[in-house]
Amino acid sequence: MLRKKLDDFIYYSQHEWVYFSGSFYYISSIMKTWQQSREDCQQKKADLIIINSKEEQDFCKKFQKAMWIGLTETEGVWKWVDGTGLITSFWGPNEPNNYKGRNEDCAVTGYHSGETSWNDGLCETQNFWICEKTMSL
Ligand code: BGC
Ligand code: CA
């Protein structure tokens, strides 16, 4: 069991993932829709990032690009990919706004500059993305 965790740790650290505070993160260098991005993370035995602290939000900022995160809206309610509700949020100025009356149901971090950088965007548009693999030893 500890061996498995150690093997995972070695695997992710050697495959261009970045370690930060208990998780490994993968930052894509190409762009995909939200759903395709999520599928890529799942193929890598991870999922789109769930941001649960200011530290994690700040961590994303340093990659300096707009990236899909694991947060979507269904019937007015924002939920993370693990099914939990949105408690701490980092929406940019005037977001989420369903811009021009469109259903912007997928969230992007790093869209606005500054600490509150999230945008709600159209899920079908293409963006970079960030996967998270939680790793507790
Ligand atoms: C708005 C965003 C919107 C985006 C759509 C931006 O100008 O600030 O809220 O999602 O346009 O392309
Ligand atoms: Ca928006």
PDB file of C-alpha atoms and ligand atoms in Angstrom:
ATOM      1  CA  MET A   1       0.000   0.000   0.000  1.00  0.00           C
ATOM      2  CA  LEU A   2       2.742   2.409   0.939  1.00  0.00           C
ATOM      3  CA  ARG A   3       4.725   0.898  -1.931  1.00  0.00           C
ATOM      4  CA  LYS A   4       1.856   1.735  -4.339  1.00  0.00           C
ATOM      5  CA  LYS A   5       1.777   5.332  -3.086  1.00  0.00           C
ATOM      6  CA  LEU A   6       5.516   5.558  -3.439  1.00  0.00           C
ATOM      7  CA  ASP A   7       5.337   4.163  -6.989  1.00  0.00           C
ATOM      8  CA  ASP A   8       2.630   6.743  -7.863  1.00  0.00           C
ATOM      9  CA  PHE A   9       4.775   9.464  -6.361  1.00  0.00           C
ATOM     10  CA  ILE A  10       7.784   8.433  -8.416  1.00  0.00           C
ATOM     11  CA  TYR A  11       5.668   8.040 -11.576  1.00  0.00           C
ATOM     12  CA  TYR A  12       4.035  11.488 -11.439  1.00  0.00           C
ATOM     13  CA  SER A  13       7.204  13.277 -10.417  1.00  0.00           C
ATOM     14  CA  GLN A  14       8.958  11.815 -13.467  1.00  0.00           C
ATOM     15  CA  HIS A  15       6.167  12.569 -15.952  1.00  0.00           C
ATOM     16  CA  GLU A  16       6.097  16.357 -16.106  1.00  0.00           C
ATOM     17  CA  TRP A  17       3.708  16.761 -13.177  1.00  0.00           C
ATOM     18  CA  VAL A  18       4.384  19.449 -10.574  1.00  0.00           C
ATOM     19  CA  TYR A  19       4.048  18.703  -6.871  1.00  0.00           C
ATOM     20  CA  PHE A  20       2.360  21.204  -4.563  1.00  0.00           C
ATOM     21  CA  SER A  21       0.976  20.716  -1.077  1.00  0.00           C
ATOM     22  CA  GLY A  22      -0.225  17.119  -1.252  1.00  0.00           C
ATOM     23  CA  SER A  23      -1.089  16.890  -4.964  1.00  0.00           C
ATOM     24  CA  PHE A  24       0.536  16.560  -8.364  1.00  0.00           C
ATOM     25  CA  TYR A  25      -0.612  18.894 -11.149  1.00  0.00           C
ATOM     26  CA  TYR A  26      -0.443  18.574 -14.925  1.00  0.00           C
ATOM     27  CA  ILE A  27      -0.613  21.747 -17.016  1.00  0.00           C
ATOM     28  CA  SER A  28      -1.588  21.121 -20.629  1.00  0.00           C
ATOM     29  CA  SER A  29       0.321  22.697 -23.481  1.00  0.00           C
ATOM     30  CA  ILE A  30      -2.541  22.305 -25.982  1.00  0.00           C
ATOM     31  CA  MET A  31      -6.169  23.414 -25.823  1.00  0.00           C
ATOM     32  CA  LYS A  32      -9.356  21.343 -25.665  1.00  0.00           C
ATOM     33  CA  THR A  33     -13.026  21.728 -24.713  1.00  0.00           C
ATOM     34  CA  TRP A  34     -13.916  21.276 -21.036  1.00  0.00           C
ATOM     35  CA  GLN A  35     -15.171  17.712 -21.543  1.00  0.00           C
ATOM     36  CA  GLN A  36     -12.161  16.649 -23.622  1.00  0.00           C
ATOM     37  CA  SER A  37      -9.896  18.203 -21.003  1.00  0.00           C
ATOM     38  CA  ARG A  38     -11.578  16.250 -18.241  1.00  0.00           C
ATOM     39  CA  GLU A  39     -11.241  13.028 -20.235  1.00  0.00           C
ATOM     40  CA  ASP A  40      -7.526  13.678 -20.660  1.00  0.00           C
ATOM     41  CA  CYS A  41      -7.127  14.027 -16.893  1.00  0.00           C
ATOM     42  CA  GLN A  42      -9.141  10.865 -16.266  1.00  0.00           C
ATOM     43  CA  GLN A  43      -6.953   8.928 -18.703  1.00  0.00           C
ATOM     44  CA  LYS A  44      -4.047  10.039 -16.557  1.00  0.00           C
ATOM     45  CA  LYS A  45      -5.816   8.636 -13.449  1.00  0.00           C
ATOM     46  CA  ALA A  46      -6.528  12.170 -12.236  1.00  0.00           C
ATOM     47  CA  ASP A  47      -9.260  14.778 -12.708  1.00  0.00           C
ATOM     48  CA  LEU A  48      -9.539  18.491 -13.411  1.00  0.00           C
ATOM     49  CA  ILE A  49      -8.302  20.551 -10.469  1.00  0.00           C
ATOM     50  CA  ILE A  50     -10.491  21.259  -7.460  1.00  0.00           C
ATOM     51  CA  ILE A  51      -9.351  24.524  -5.913  1.00  0.00           C
ATOM     52  CA  ASN A  52      -9.985  24.584  -2.193  1.00  0.00           C
ATOM     53  CA  SER A  53      -7.674  27.234  -0.876  1.00  0.00           C
ATOM     54  CA  LYS A  54      -6.182  30.607  -1.604  1.00  0.00           C
ATOM     55  CA  GLU A  55      -2.779  28.874  -1.775  1.00  0.00           C
ATOM     56  CA  GLU A  56      -3.981  26.527  -4.498  1.00  0.00           C
ATOM     57  CA  GLN A  57      -5.517  29.452  -6.411  1.00  0.00           C
ATOM     58  CA  ASP A  58      -2.198  31.340  -6.145  1.00  0.00           C
ATOM     59  CA  PHE A  59      -0.353  28.226  -7.299  1.00  0.00           C
ATOM     60  CA  CYS A  60      -2.410  28.200 -10.540  1.00  0.00           C
ATOM     61  CA  LYS A  61      -1.601  31.830 -11.151  1.00  0.00           C
ATOM     62  CA  LYS A  62       2.065  31.204 -11.709  1.00  0.00           C
ATOM     63  CA  PHE A  63       1.439  29.289 -14.950  1.00  0.00           C
ATOM     64  CA  GLN A  64       0.100  32.510 -16.448  1.00  0.00           C
ATOM     65  CA  LYS A  65      -2.535  31.014 -18.682  1.00  0.00           C
ATOM     66  CA  ALA A  66      -6.276  30.552 -18.685  1.00  0.00           C
ATOM     67  CA  MET A  67      -7.026  26.904 -17.786  1.00  0.00           C
ATOM     68  CA  TRP A  68     -10.176  24.832 -17.344  1.00  0.00           C
ATOM     69  CA  ILE A  69     -10.826  23.752 -13.756  1.00  0.00           C
ATOM     70  CA  GLY A  70     -13.111  21.025 -12.403  1.00  0.00           C
ATOM     71  CA  LEU A  71     -16.078  23.292 -11.797  1.00  0.00           C
ATOM     72  CA  THR A  72     -19.337  23.354 -13.785  1.00  0.00           C
ATOM     73  CA  GLU A  73     -22.792  24.823 -13.456  1.00  0.00           C
ATOM     74  CA  THR A  74     -26.024  22.881 -13.727  1.00  0.00           C
ATOM     75  CA  GLU A  75     -29.331  24.712 -13.344  1.00  0.00           C
ATOM     76  CA  GLY A  76     -27.712  27.628 -11.594  1.00  0.00           C
ATOM     77  CA  VAL A  77     -25.663  25.563  -9.135  1.00  0.00           C
ATOM     78  CA  TRP A  78     -21.861  25.360  -9.349  1.00  0.00           C
ATOM     79  CA  LYS A  79     -20.314  22.009  -8.438  1.00  0.00           C
ATOM     80  CA  TRP A  80     -16.838  20.515  -8.377  1.00  0.00           C
ATOM     81  CA  VAL A  81     -16.104  17.294 -10.276  1.00  0.00           C
ATOM     82  CA  ASP A  82     -16.182  15.319  -7.000  1.00  0.00           C
ATOM     83  CA  GLY A  83     -19.777  16.448  -6.448  1.00  0.00           C
ATOM     84  CA  THR A  84     -19.045  18.974  -3.706  1.00  0.00           C
ATOM     85  CA  GLY A  85     -20.566  22.442  -3.757  1.00  0.00           C
ATOM     86  CA  LEU A  86     -18.714  25.691  -4.275  1.00  0.00           C
ATOM     87  CA  ILE A  87     -17.803  27.266  -0.934  1.00  0.00           C
ATOM     88  CA  THR A  88     -14.670  29.339  -1.493  1.00  0.00           C
ATOM     89  CA  SER A  89     -14.674  30.960  -4.932  1.00  0.00           C
ATOM     90  CA  PHE A  90     -12.279  33.208  -6.842  1.00  0.00           C
ATOM     91  CA  TRP A  91     -14.466  34.731  -9.546  1.00  0.00           C
ATOM     92  CA  GLY A  92     -13.021  37.663 -11.472  1.00  0.00           C
ATOM     93  CA  PRO A  93     -14.750  41.042 -11.591  1.00  0.00           C
ATOM     94  CA  ASN A  94     -18.398  40.676 -12.711  1.00  0.00           C
ATOM     95  CA  GLU A  95     -18.126  36.897 -13.077  1.00  0.00           C
ATOM     96  CA  PRO A  96     -19.897  34.557 -13.377  1.00  0.00           C
ATOM     97  CA  ASN A  97     -21.953  36.472 -15.912  1.00  0.00           C
ATOM     98  CA  ASN A  98     -23.317  34.120 -18.601  1.00  0.00           C
ATOM     99  CA  TYR A  99     -21.925  36.688 -21.036  1.00  0.00           C
ATOM    100  CA  LYS A 100     -24.432  37.907 -23.652  1.00  0.00           C
ATOM    101  CA  GLY A 101     -27.033  35.559 -22.238  1.00  0.00           C
ATOM    102  CA  ARG A 102     -25.060  32.484 -23.202  1.00  0.00           C
ATOM    103  CA  ASN A 103     -24.860  29.423 -20.989  1.00  0.00           C
ATOM    104  CA  GLU A 104     -21.341  29.770 -19.697  1.00  0.00           C
ATOM    105  CA  ASP A 105     -21.310  26.633 -17.583  1.00  0.00           C
ATOM    106  CA  CYS A 106     -17.625  25.760 -17.263  1.00  0.00           C
ATOM    107  CA  ALA A 107     -15.037  27.581 -15.163  1.00  0.00           C
ATOM    108  CA  VAL A 108     -11.572  28.779 -16.128  1.00  0.00           C
ATOM    109  CA  THR A 109      -8.887  30.026 -13.752  1.00  0.00           C
ATOM    110  CA  GLY A 110      -6.340  32.635 -14.842  1.00  0.00           C
ATOM    111  CA  TYR A 111      -8.781  34.355 -17.177  1.00  0.00           C
ATOM    112  CA  HIS A 112      -8.657  37.668 -15.320  1.00  0.00           C
ATOM    113  CA  SER A 113      -5.434  39.059 -13.905  1.00  0.00           C
ATOM    114  CA  GLY A 114      -5.196  39.375 -10.146  1.00  0.00           C
ATOM    115  CA  GLU A 115      -6.102  37.000  -7.361  1.00  0.00           C
ATOM    116  CA  THR A 116      -9.744  36.567  -8.286  1.00  0.00           C
ATOM    117  CA  SER A 117      -9.270  35.288 -11.804  1.00  0.00           C
ATOM    118  CA  TRP A 118     -12.071  32.836 -12.622  1.00  0.00           C
ATOM    119  CA  ASN A 119     -14.383  33.209 -15.599  1.00  0.00           C
ATOM    120  CA  ASP A 120     -17.439  31.225 -16.505  1.00  0.00           C
ATOM    121  CA  GLY A 121     -16.938  30.296 -20.162  1.00  0.00           C
ATOM    122  CA  LEU A 122     -18.661  28.238 -22.838  1.00  0.00           C
ATOM    123  CA  CYS A 123     -17.821  24.565 -22.255  1.00  0.00           C
ATOM    124  CA  GLU A 124     -17.369  24.013 -26.005  1.00  0.00           C
ATOM    125  CA  THR A 125     -14.597  26.578 -26.358  1.00  0.00           C
ATOM    126  CA  GLN A 126     -10.994  25.413 -26.214  1.00  0.00           C
ATOM    127  CA  ASN A 127      -8.676  26.251 -23.350  1.00  0.00           C
ATOM    128  CA  PHE A 128      -5.617  24.885 -21.649  1.00  0.00           C
ATOM    129  CA  TRP A 129      -6.430  22.821 -18.564  1.00  0.00           C
ATOM    130  CA  ILE A 130      -4.946  21.702 -15.268  1.00  0.00           C
ATOM    131  CA  CYS A 131      -5.321  18.197 -13.813  1.00  0.00           C
ATOM    132  CA  GLU A 132      -4.893  17.285 -10.161  1.00  0.00           C
ATOM    133  CA  LYS A 133      -3.847  13.972  -8.667  1.00  0.00           C
ATOM    134  CA  THR A 134      -4.149  14.053  -4.896  1.00  0.00           C
ATOM    135  CA  MET A 135      -1.321  12.243  -3.132  1.00  0.00           C
ATOM    136  CA  SER A 136      -1.346  11.738   0.585  1.00  0.00           C
ATOM    137  CA  LEU A 137       1.471   9.670   1.949  1.00  0.00           C
TER     138      LEU A 137
HETATM  139  C1  BGC B   1     -16.081  38.471 -20.512  1.00  0.00           C
HETATM  140  C2  BGC B   1     -16.331  37.067 -19.946  1.00  0.00           C
HETATM  141  C3  BGC B   1     -16.898  36.194 -21.028  1.00  0.00           C
HETATM  142  C4  BGC B   1     -16.032  36.208 -22.265  1.00  0.00           C
HETATM  143  C5  BGC B   1     -16.633  35.372 -23.362  1.00  0.00           C
HETATM  144  C6  BGC B   1     -15.232  38.401 -21.749  1.00  0.00           C
HETATM  145  O1  BGC B   1     -15.090  39.661 -22.314  1.00  0.00           O
HETATM  146  O2  BGC B   1     -15.431  39.263 -19.531  1.00  0.00           O
HETATM  147  O3  BGC B   1     -17.208  37.117 -18.863  1.00  0.00           O
HETATM  148  O4  BGC B   1     -17.044  34.901 -20.532  1.00  0.00           O
HETATM  149  O5  BGC B   1     -15.844  37.520 -22.712  1.00  0.00           O
HETATM  150  O6  BGC B   1     -15.767  35.322 -24.458  1.00  0.00           O
HETATM  151 CA    CA B   2     -18.092  34.855 -18.180  1.00  0.00          CA
END
